[in-house]
PDB file of C-alpha atoms in Angstrom:
ATOM      1  CA  UNK A 270     -38.848 -10.298 -14.693  1.00  0.00           C
ATOM      2  CA  UNK A 271     -35.778  -7.573 -12.487  1.00  0.00           C
ATOM      3  CA  UNK A 272     -36.983  -8.540  -9.608  1.00  0.00           C
ATOM      4  CA  UNK A 273     -35.726 -12.435 -10.246  1.00  0.00           C
ATOM      5  CA  UNK A 274     -32.598 -11.135 -11.656  1.00  0.00           C
ATOM      6  CA  UNK A 275     -32.176 -10.052  -9.091  1.00  0.00           C
ATOM      7  CA  UNK A 276     -32.886 -12.457  -7.425  1.00  0.00           C
ATOM      8  CA  UNK A 277     -30.637 -14.869  -7.909  1.00  0.00           C
ATOM      9  CA  UNK A 278     -27.057 -12.433  -8.462  1.00  0.00           C
ATOM     10  CA  UNK A 279     -27.817 -11.677  -4.656  1.00  0.00           C
ATOM     11  CA  UNK A 280     -28.030 -15.605  -3.975  1.00  0.00           C
ATOM     12  CA  UNK A 281     -24.743 -16.592  -5.318  1.00  0.00           C
ATOM     13  CA  UNK A 282     -23.641 -13.486  -3.518  1.00  0.00           C
ATOM     14  CA  UNK A 283     -24.227 -14.283  -0.817  1.00  0.00           C
ATOM     15  CA  UNK A 284     -22.884 -17.820  -1.174  1.00  0.00           C
ATOM     16  CA  UNK A 285     -20.032 -16.849  -2.113  1.00  0.00           C
ATOM     17  CA  UNK A 286     -19.733 -15.162   1.342  1.00  0.00           C
ATOM     18  CA  UNK A 287     -20.146 -11.330   0.689  1.00  0.00           C
ATOM     19  CA  UNK A 288     -21.510  -9.999   3.495  1.00  0.00           C
ATOM     20  CA  UNK A 289     -23.351  -6.370   1.733  1.00  0.00           C
ATOM     21  CA  UNK A 290     -25.248  -8.764  -1.070  1.00  0.00           C
ATOM     22  CA  UNK A 291     -28.146  -6.751  -1.335  1.00  0.00           C
ATOM     23  CA  UNK A 292     -26.010  -3.444  -1.899  1.00  0.00           C
ATOM     24  CA  UNK A 293     -23.531  -5.443  -3.973  1.00  0.00           C
ATOM     25  CA  UNK A 294     -25.944  -6.744  -6.124  1.00  0.00           C
ATOM     26  CA  UNK A 295     -27.799  -3.653  -6.603  1.00  0.00           C
ATOM     27  CA  UNK A 296     -24.531  -1.969  -8.191  1.00  0.00           C
ATOM     28  CA  UNK A 297     -23.332  -4.858 -10.037  1.00  0.00           C
ATOM     29  CA  UNK A 298     -27.019  -4.378 -12.382  1.00  0.00           C
ATOM     30  CA  UNK A 299     -26.741  -0.910 -12.623  1.00  0.00           C
ATOM     31  CA  UNK A 300     -23.490  -1.393 -13.883  1.00  0.00           C
ATOM     32  CA  UNK A 301     -24.421  -4.238 -16.202  1.00  0.00           C
ATOM     33  CA  UNK A 302     -26.843  -1.908 -17.574  1.00  0.00           C
ATOM     34  CA  UNK A 303     -24.744   0.995 -18.009  1.00  0.00           C
ATOM     35  CA  UNK A 304     -21.234   0.130 -19.430  1.00  0.00           C
ATOM     36  CA  UNK A 305     -22.864  -2.355 -21.112  1.00  0.00           C
ATOM     37  CA  UNK A 306     -20.357  -5.682 -19.771  1.00  0.00           C
ATOM     38  CA  UNK A 307     -22.306  -8.568 -19.417  1.00  0.00           C
ATOM     39  CA  UNK A 308     -23.861  -9.194 -15.733  1.00  0.00           C
ATOM     40  CA  UNK A 309     -22.997 -12.472 -15.999  1.00  0.00           C
ATOM     41  CA  UNK A 310     -18.621 -12.292 -16.465  1.00  0.00           C
ATOM     42  CA  UNK A 311     -19.560  -8.726 -13.895  1.00  0.00           C
ATOM     43  CA  UNK A 312     -21.026 -11.535 -11.086  1.00  0.00           C
ATOM     44  CA  UNK A 313     -18.490 -14.006 -11.885  1.00  0.00           C
ATOM     45  CA  UNK A 314     -15.358 -12.373 -10.905  1.00  0.00           C
ATOM     46  CA  UNK A 315     -17.312 -11.042  -7.581  1.00  0.00           C
ATOM     47  CA  UNK A 316     -18.378 -14.621  -6.915  1.00  0.00           C
ATOM     48  CA  UNK A 317     -14.278 -15.425  -7.245  1.00  0.00           C
ATOM     49  CA  UNK A 318     -13.475 -12.565  -4.934  1.00  0.00           C
ATOM     50  CA  UNK A 319     -12.071  -9.805  -7.318  1.00  0.00           C
ATOM     51  CA  UNK A 320     -13.630  -7.153  -6.003  1.00  0.00           C
ATOM     52  CA  UNK A 321     -16.170  -5.451  -6.307  1.00  0.00           C
ATOM     53  CA  UNK A 322     -14.348  -1.174  -6.820  1.00  0.00           C
ATOM     54  CA  UNK A 323     -12.490  -2.618  -9.275  1.00  0.00           C
ATOM     55  CA  UNK A 324     -15.596  -4.075 -10.917  1.00  0.00           C
ATOM     56  CA  UNK A 325     -17.159  -0.966 -11.299  1.00  0.00           C
ATOM     57  CA  UNK A 326     -14.279   1.436 -11.884  1.00  0.00           C
ATOM     58  CA  UNK A 327     -15.286   3.303  -8.622  1.00  0.00           C
ATOM     59  CA  UNK A 328     -16.073   3.216  -4.983  1.00  0.00           C
ATOM     60  CA  UNK A 329     -17.898   4.834  -2.590  1.00  0.00           C
ATOM     61  CA  UNK A 330     -15.430   7.451   0.176  1.00  0.00           C
ATOM     62  CA  UNK A 331     -16.804  10.214   2.203  1.00  0.00           C
ATOM     63  CA  UNK A 332     -19.592  10.735  -0.087  1.00  0.00           C
ATOM     64  CA  UNK A 333     -17.443  10.903  -3.254  1.00  0.00           C
ATOM     65  CA  UNK A 334     -16.702   8.550  -5.918  1.00  0.00           C
ATOM     66  CA  UNK A 335     -13.982   8.025  -6.559  1.00  0.00           C
ATOM     67  CA  UNK A 336     -11.737   6.438  -9.610  1.00  0.00           C
ATOM     68  CA  UNK A 337     -10.996   3.059  -8.844  1.00  0.00           C
ATOM     69  CA  UNK A 338      -8.187   0.895 -11.497  1.00  0.00           C
ATOM     70  CA  UNK A 339      -7.321  -3.463 -10.320  1.00  0.00           C
ATOM     71  CA  UNK A 340      -4.064  -3.318  -8.422  1.00  0.00           C
ATOM     72  CA  UNK A 341      -4.505  -0.599  -6.640  1.00  0.00           C
ATOM     73  CA  UNK A 342      -5.155  -0.091  -2.900  1.00  0.00           C
ATOM     74  CA  UNK A 343      -8.937   0.732  -2.438  1.00  0.00           C
ATOM     75  CA  UNK A 344      -9.559   2.912   0.258  1.00  0.00           C
ATOM     76  CA  UNK A 345     -10.770   2.293   2.997  1.00  0.00           C
ATOM     77  CA  UNK A 346     -14.849   3.069   4.536  1.00  0.00           C
ATOM     78  CA  UNK A 347     -12.305   3.437   8.127  1.00  0.00           C
ATOM     79  CA  UNK A 348      -9.809   5.318   6.804  1.00  0.00           C
ATOM     80  CA  UNK A 349     -13.010   8.309   6.501  1.00  0.00           C
ATOM     81  CA  UNK A 350     -11.878   9.000  10.433  1.00  0.00           C
ATOM     82  CA  UNK A 351      -8.496  10.258   9.829  1.00  0.00           C
ATOM     83  CA  UNK A 352      -9.650  12.648   7.221  1.00  0.00           C
ATOM     84  CA  UNK A 353     -12.505  13.866   9.785  1.00  0.00           C
ATOM     85  CA  UNK A 354      -9.338  14.950  11.908  1.00  0.00           C
ATOM     86  CA  UNK A 355      -7.068  16.184   9.277  1.00  0.00           C
ATOM     87  CA  UNK A 356     -10.208  18.781   8.543  1.00  0.00           C
ATOM     88  CA  UNK A 357     -10.273  19.687  11.787  1.00  0.00           C
ATOM     89  CA  UNK A 358      -6.717  20.708  12.247  1.00  0.00           C
ATOM     90  CA  UNK A 359      -6.803  22.131   8.976  1.00  0.00           C
ATOM     91  CA  UNK A 360      -9.471  24.666   9.990  1.00  0.00           C
ATOM     92  CA  UNK A 361      -6.134  26.244  12.876  1.00  0.00           C
ATOM     93  CA  UNK A 362      -4.500  26.488   9.675  1.00  0.00           C
ATOM     94  CA  UNK A 363      -4.028  30.793   9.918  1.00  0.00           C
ATOM     95  CA  UNK A 364      -2.504  30.474   6.814  1.00  0.00           C
ATOM     96  CA  UNK A 365      -3.973  30.809   2.775  1.00  0.00           C
ATOM     97  CA  UNK A 366      -3.781  28.096   0.610  1.00  0.00           C
ATOM     98  CA  UNK A 367      -3.395  24.981   2.865  1.00  0.00           C
ATOM     99  CA  UNK A 368      -0.310  23.319   1.471  1.00  0.00           C
ATOM    100  CA  UNK A 369      -1.922  19.564   2.116  1.00  0.00           C
ATOM    101  CA  UNK A 370      -0.048  16.723   0.968  1.00  0.00           C
ATOM    102  CA  UNK A 371      -1.802  13.111   0.437  1.00  0.00           C
ATOM    103  CA  UNK A 372       1.668  11.011   0.518  1.00  0.00           C
ATOM    104  CA  UNK A 373       1.359   7.198  -0.296  1.00  0.00           C
ATOM    105  CA  UNK A 374      -1.735   8.299  -1.855  1.00  0.00           C
ATOM    106  CA  UNK A 375      -3.134   5.421  -4.439  1.00  0.00           C
ATOM    107  CA  UNK A 376      -7.011   6.814  -5.768  1.00  0.00           C
ATOM    108  CA  UNK A 377      -6.429  10.578  -3.961  1.00  0.00           C
ATOM    109  CA  UNK A 378      -9.142  10.100  -2.164  1.00  0.00           C
ATOM    110  CA  UNK A 379      -7.694  11.091   1.411  1.00  0.00           C
ATOM    111  CA  UNK A 380      -6.889  14.317  -0.161  1.00  0.00           C
ATOM    112  CA  UNK A 381      -9.779  14.633  -2.681  1.00  0.00           C
ATOM    113  CA  UNK A 382     -11.561  14.475  -0.362  1.00  0.00           C
ATOM    114  CA  UNK A 383     -10.329  16.866   2.255  1.00  0.00           C
ATOM    115  CA  UNK A 384      -9.791  18.976  -0.229  1.00  0.00           C
ATOM    116  CA  UNK A 385     -13.416  18.884  -1.289  1.00  0.00           C
ATOM    117  CA  UNK A 386     -14.854  18.939   2.384  1.00  0.00           C
ATOM    118  CA  UNK A 387     -12.766  22.931   2.308  1.00  0.00           C
ATOM    119  CA  UNK A 388     -13.547  24.273  -0.680  1.00  0.00           C
ATOM    120  CA  UNK A 389     -17.156  23.738   0.697  1.00  0.00           C
ATOM    121  CA  UNK A 390     -16.037  25.590   3.807  1.00  0.00           C
ATOM    122  CA  UNK A 391     -14.570  28.323   1.714  1.00  0.00           C
ATOM    123  CA  UNK A 392     -10.773  27.329   2.325  1.00  0.00           C
ATOM    124  CA  UNK A 393      -8.331  27.565   0.165  1.00  0.00           C
ATOM    125  CA  UNK A 394      -5.993  24.850  -0.285  1.00  0.00           C
ATOM    126  CA  UNK A 395      -3.655  23.463  -2.607  1.00  0.00           C
ATOM    127  CA  UNK A 396      -3.217  20.095  -3.476  1.00  0.00           C
ATOM    128  CA  UNK A 397      -0.082  17.589  -3.543  1.00  0.00           C
ATOM    129  CA  UNK A 398      -0.084  14.021  -3.970  1.00  0.00           C
ATOM    130  CA  UNK A 399       2.966  11.278  -4.647  1.00  0.00           C
ATOM    131  CA  UNK A 400       2.999   7.363  -3.950  1.00  0.00           C
ATOM    132  CA  UNK A 401       5.811   5.358  -5.772  1.00  0.00           C
ATOM    133  CA  UNK A 402       2.991   2.778  -8.008  1.00  0.00           C
ATOM    134  CA  UNK A 403       2.641   3.577 -11.865  1.00  0.00           C
ATOM    135  CA  UNK A 404      -0.314   2.507 -12.847  1.00  0.00           C
ATOM    136  CA  UNK A 405      -1.663   5.134  -8.646  1.00  0.00           C
ATOM    137  CA  UNK A 406       0.227   8.141  -9.665  1.00  0.00           C
ATOM    138  CA  UNK A 407      -1.775   7.600 -13.138  1.00  0.00           C
ATOM    139  CA  UNK A 408      -5.668   6.748 -11.413  1.00  0.00           C
ATOM    140  CA  UNK A 409      -4.754  10.217  -8.123  1.00  0.00           C
ATOM    141  CA  UNK A 410      -4.545  12.438 -11.980  1.00  0.00           C
ATOM    142  CA  UNK A 411      -7.500  11.180 -12.474  1.00  0.00           C
ATOM    143  CA  UNK A 412      -8.944  12.095  -9.375  1.00  0.00           C
ATOM    144  CA  UNK A 413      -7.394  15.019  -8.600  1.00  0.00           C
ATOM    145  CA  UNK A 414      -7.495  16.485 -12.060  1.00  0.00           C
ATOM    146  CA  UNK A 415     -10.559  19.248 -11.561  1.00  0.00           C
ATOM    147  CA  UNK A 416      -9.096  20.451  -8.262  1.00  0.00           C
ATOM    148  CA  UNK A 417      -5.134  21.811  -9.999  1.00  0.00           C
ATOM    149  CA  UNK A 418      -3.851  18.806  -7.557  1.00  0.00           C
ATOM    150  CA  UNK A 419       0.112  18.322  -8.864  1.00  0.00           C
ATOM    151  CA  UNK A 420       0.503  14.352  -8.598  1.00  0.00           C
ATOM    152  CA  UNK A 421       4.481  12.962  -8.151  1.00  0.00           C
ATOM    153  CA  UNK A 422       6.060   9.737  -8.809  1.00  0.00           C
ATOM    154  CA  UNK A 423       8.424   8.342  -6.552  1.00  0.00           C
ATOM    155  CA  UNK A 424       9.537   6.940  -2.926  1.00  0.00           C
ATOM    156  CA  UNK A 425       7.759   8.824  -0.282  1.00  0.00           C
ATOM    157  CA  UNK A 426       9.786  12.319  -0.283  1.00  0.00           C
ATOM    158  CA  UNK A 427      11.644  11.613  -3.081  1.00  0.00           C
ATOM    159  CA  UNK A 428       9.293  11.895  -5.170  1.00  0.00           C
ATOM    160  CA  UNK A 429       8.404  15.714  -4.301  1.00  0.00           C
ATOM    161  CA  UNK A 430      10.219  19.131  -4.604  1.00  0.00           C
ATOM    162  CA  UNK A 431      12.393  20.699  -3.541  1.00  0.00           C
ATOM    163  CA  UNK A 432      10.244  24.145  -2.681  1.00  0.00           C
ATOM    164  CA  UNK A 433       8.069  22.177  -0.391  1.00  0.00           C
ATOM    165  CA  UNK A 434      10.968  22.167   2.565  1.00  0.00           C
ATOM    166  CA  UNK A 435       9.067  23.634   5.741  1.00  0.00           C
ATOM    167  CA  UNK A 436       5.828  24.447   4.120  1.00  0.00           C
ATOM    168  CA  UNK A 437       3.573  21.080   3.683  1.00  0.00           C
ATOM    169  CA  UNK A 438       0.159  21.825   6.571  1.00  0.00           C
ATOM    170  CA  UNK A 439      -1.782  19.138   6.032  1.00  0.00           C
ATOM    171  CA  UNK A 440      -0.041  15.304   5.469  1.00  0.00           C
ATOM    172  CA  UNK A 441      -2.069  12.907   5.012  1.00  0.00           C
ATOM    173  CA  UNK A 442       0.247   9.488   5.004  1.00  0.00           C
ATOM    174  CA  UNK A 443      -2.180   6.464   4.636  1.00  0.00           C
ATOM    175  CA  UNK A 444       1.263   4.377   4.983  1.00  0.00           C
ATOM    176  CA  UNK A 445       0.968   0.054   5.241  1.00  0.00           C
ATOM    177  CA  UNK A 446       0.342  -1.072   8.062  1.00  0.00           C
ATOM    178  CA  UNK A 447      -0.055  -4.687   8.394  1.00  0.00           C
ATOM    179  CA  UNK A 448       3.027  -7.363  10.169  1.00  0.00           C
ATOM    180  CA  UNK A 449       4.330 -10.021   7.384  1.00  0.00           C
ATOM    181  CA  UNK A 450       3.602 -12.386   8.793  1.00  0.00           C
ATOM    182  CA  UNK A 451      -0.792 -11.474   8.552  1.00  0.00           C
ATOM    183  CA  UNK A 452      -0.467 -10.908   5.335  1.00  0.00           C
ATOM    184  CA  UNK A 453      -1.964 -14.522   4.982  1.00  0.00           C
ATOM    185  CA  UNK A 454      -4.672 -13.930   6.518  1.00  0.00           C
ATOM    186  CA  UNK A 455      -6.255 -10.775   4.683  1.00  0.00           C
ATOM    187  CA  UNK A 456      -9.310 -10.834   3.368  1.00  0.00           C
ATOM    188  CA  UNK A 457      -8.556 -12.905  -0.015  1.00  0.00           C
ATOM    189  CA  UNK A 458      -9.683  -9.668  -2.229  1.00  0.00           C
ATOM    190  CA  UNK A 459      -7.489  -8.072  -0.563  1.00  0.00           C
ATOM    191  CA  UNK A 460      -4.671 -10.511  -0.702  1.00  0.00           C
ATOM    192  CA  UNK A 461      -4.431 -11.904  -3.799  1.00  0.00           C
ATOM    193  CA  UNK A 462      -6.299  -8.472  -5.615  1.00  0.00           C
ATOM    194  CA  UNK A 463      -4.717  -5.283  -3.978  1.00  0.00           C
ATOM    195  CA  UNK A 464       0.176  -4.404  -4.380  1.00  0.00           C
ATOM    196  CA  UNK A 465       1.455  -6.257  -1.558  1.00  0.00           C
ATOM    197  CA  UNK A 466       3.719  -2.801  -1.099  1.00  0.00           C
ATOM    198  CA  UNK A 467       1.065  -0.419  -0.058  1.00  0.00           C
ATOM    199  CA  UNK A 468      -0.498  -3.991   2.389  1.00  0.00           C
ATOM    200  CA  UNK A 469       3.049  -4.969   4.152  1.00  0.00           C
ATOM    201  CA  UNK A 470       4.452  -2.606   6.620  1.00  0.00           C
ATOM    202  CA  UNK A 471       7.433  -5.377   7.201  1.00  0.00           C
ATOM    203  CA  UNK A 472       7.361  -7.006  10.149  1.00  0.00           C
ATOM    204  CA  UNK A 473       5.920  -5.011  13.493  1.00  0.00           C
ATOM    205  CA  UNK A 474       3.606  -3.277  10.399  1.00  0.00           C
ATOM    206  CA  UNK A 475       5.562  -0.390  10.935  1.00  0.00           C
ATOM    207  CA  UNK A 476       8.276   0.203   9.006  1.00  0.00           C
ATOM    208  CA  UNK A 477       6.707   3.008   6.186  1.00  0.00           C
ATOM    209  CA  UNK A 478       6.076   4.705   9.287  1.00  0.00           C
ATOM    210  CA  UNK A 479       9.878   4.867  10.148  1.00  0.00           C
ATOM    211  CA  UNK A 480      11.135   5.770   7.652  1.00  0.00           C
ATOM    212  CA  UNK A 481       8.589   8.657   7.223  1.00  0.00           C
ATOM    213  CA  UNK A 482       8.699   9.657  10.523  1.00  0.00           C
ATOM    214  CA  UNK A 483      11.970  10.323   9.617  1.00  0.00           C
ATOM    215  CA  UNK A 484      11.817  12.551   6.774  1.00  0.00           C
ATOM    216  CA  UNK A 485       8.715  14.151   7.683  1.00  0.00           C
ATOM    217  CA  UNK A 486      10.283  17.004   9.918  1.00  0.00           C
ATOM    218  CA  UNK A 487      11.984  18.537   6.801  1.00  0.00           C
ATOM    219  CA  UNK A 488       8.991  18.542   5.486  1.00  0.00           C
ATOM    220  CA  UNK A 489       6.389  19.882   8.133  1.00  0.00           C
ATOM    221  CA  UNK A 490       5.673  23.615   8.328  1.00  0.00           C
ATOM    222  CA  UNK A 491       5.929  25.170  11.795  1.00  0.00           C
ATOM    223  CA  UNK A 492       2.372  23.691  12.766  1.00  0.00           C
ATOM    224  CA  UNK A 493       1.362  21.058  11.143  1.00  0.00           C
ATOM    225  CA  UNK A 494       1.014  18.084  11.493  1.00  0.00           C
ATOM    226  CA  UNK A 495       1.218  14.520  10.403  1.00  0.00           C
ATOM    227  CA  UNK A 496      -1.911  11.876  10.372  1.00  0.00           C
ATOM    228  CA  UNK A 497      -1.264   8.397   9.741  1.00  0.00           C
ATOM    229  CA  UNK A 498      -3.229   4.951  10.532  1.00  0.00           C
ATOM    230  CA  UNK A 499      -2.438   2.383  12.123  1.00  0.00           C
ATOM    231  CA  UNK A 500      -4.050  -0.952  14.208  1.00  0.00           C
ATOM    232  CA  UNK A 501      -5.006  -0.564  17.663  1.00  0.00           C
ATOM    233  CA  UNK A 502      -2.716  -2.719  18.995  1.00  0.00           C
ATOM    234  CA  UNK A 503       0.448  -0.658  17.632  1.00  0.00           C
ATOM    235  CA  UNK A 504      -0.829   2.753  19.105  1.00  0.00           C
ATOM    236  CA  UNK A 505       1.545   2.931  21.435  1.00  0.00           C
ATOM    237  CA  UNK A 506       4.912   1.762  19.238  1.00  0.00           C
ATOM    238  CA  UNK A 507       3.920   4.833  16.580  1.00  0.00           C
ATOM    239  CA  UNK A 508       3.655   6.394  18.724  1.00  0.00           C
ATOM    240  CA  UNK A 509       7.465   6.644  20.041  1.00  0.00           C
ATOM    241  CA  UNK A 510       8.628   5.909  16.519  1.00  0.00           C
ATOM    242  CA  UNK A 511       6.818   9.760  16.116  1.00  0.00           C
ATOM    243  CA  UNK A 512       8.658  11.023  19.171  1.00  0.00           C
ATOM    244  CA  UNK A 513      11.568   9.805  18.924  1.00  0.00           C
ATOM    245  CA  UNK A 514      11.395  12.039  15.572  1.00  0.00           C
ATOM    246  CA  UNK A 515      10.033  15.100  17.341  1.00  0.00           C
ATOM    247  CA  UNK A 516       7.593  14.936  16.816  1.00  0.00           C
ATOM    248  CA  UNK A 517       4.832  15.666  19.455  1.00  0.00           C
ATOM    249  CA  UNK A 518       2.561  12.060  18.970  1.00  0.00           C
ATOM    250  CA  UNK A 519      -1.205  11.518  19.535  1.00  0.00           C
ATOM    251  CA  UNK A 520      -3.540   9.071  19.219  1.00  0.00           C
ATOM    252  CA  UNK A 521      -7.026   9.764  18.104  1.00  0.00           C
ATOM    253  CA  UNK A 522      -9.792   6.767  17.586  1.00  0.00           C
ATOM    254  CA  UNK A 523     -13.016   5.894  16.588  1.00  0.00           C
ATOM    255  CA  UNK A 524     -15.405   3.488  17.623  1.00  0.00           C
ATOM    256  CA  UNK A 525     -17.501   5.357  14.451  1.00  0.00           C
ATOM    257  CA  UNK A 526     -14.873   4.676  11.917  1.00  0.00           C
ATOM    258  CA  UNK A 527     -13.218   1.173  13.897  1.00  0.00           C
ATOM    259  CA  UNK A 528     -10.421   3.488  13.176  1.00  0.00           C
ATOM    260  CA  UNK A 529      -7.331   5.078  14.865  1.00  0.00           C
ATOM    261  CA  UNK A 530      -4.531   8.254  14.066  1.00  0.00           C
ATOM    262  CA  UNK A 531      -2.919   8.941  14.467  1.00  0.00           C
ATOM    263  CA  UNK A 532      -0.905  12.788  15.123  1.00  0.00           C
ATOM    264  CA  UNK A 533       2.883  13.626  15.066  1.00  0.00           C
ATOM    265  CA  UNK A 534       3.484  17.387  15.407  1.00  0.00           C
ATOM    266  CA  UNK A 535       6.892  19.060  15.255  1.00  0.00           C
ATOM    267  CA  UNK A 536       8.623  19.887  18.786  1.00  0.00           C
TER     268      UNK A 536
END
């Protein structure tokens, strides 16, 4: 009976265009069993385009279960590459604790993953996160509570206490980088359900990066690093922006993750 039920769910998800229908069916069935939710209702919402993560209440990110609330940006698997690059750079930080900021934090997934991995390597981390969206801040506070992280609400660096200036070792900032005229071409589950402010990077997708790059040198430690994600075609323009603001820019690309990460280091 369970097999038959699951096969029906798989068929409906496939018909709706879900690429990983078998995995999604299993997760929806498990969620209904665990929470008492009505499976047919969950399935109807998924078929209509609601992100799977909103229905489950969590997203898997680098082996961690990260709480996700409706209306909050869902962490992408490709952004795990940014965490990998950040971990490599953090290992070179001579001081302890390592001061980490997750800016434009959304769920706080990047900070959570990096701090968890560094703790496993016996490195002490002082983690802070910030976002302009109250729903994201509430979500990040839940996800980062066990780490004792502080999560602030506000517009970029304006959210932070002044005593963070010149102290940040690793500044991860998952800025929106989709050009405005490309938003309409995004998958419906992103375009119709996630906050536009977390997706729309302005005319060329780099407007928020410009603001971050202009302010970051005042907040980074002398040996600190700013890490942001971009589209591959934006990398050269993004490096030029970093260079304009006294940050030595470099590009890190991963074919495995289909991701491009930019690193800016104070000159």
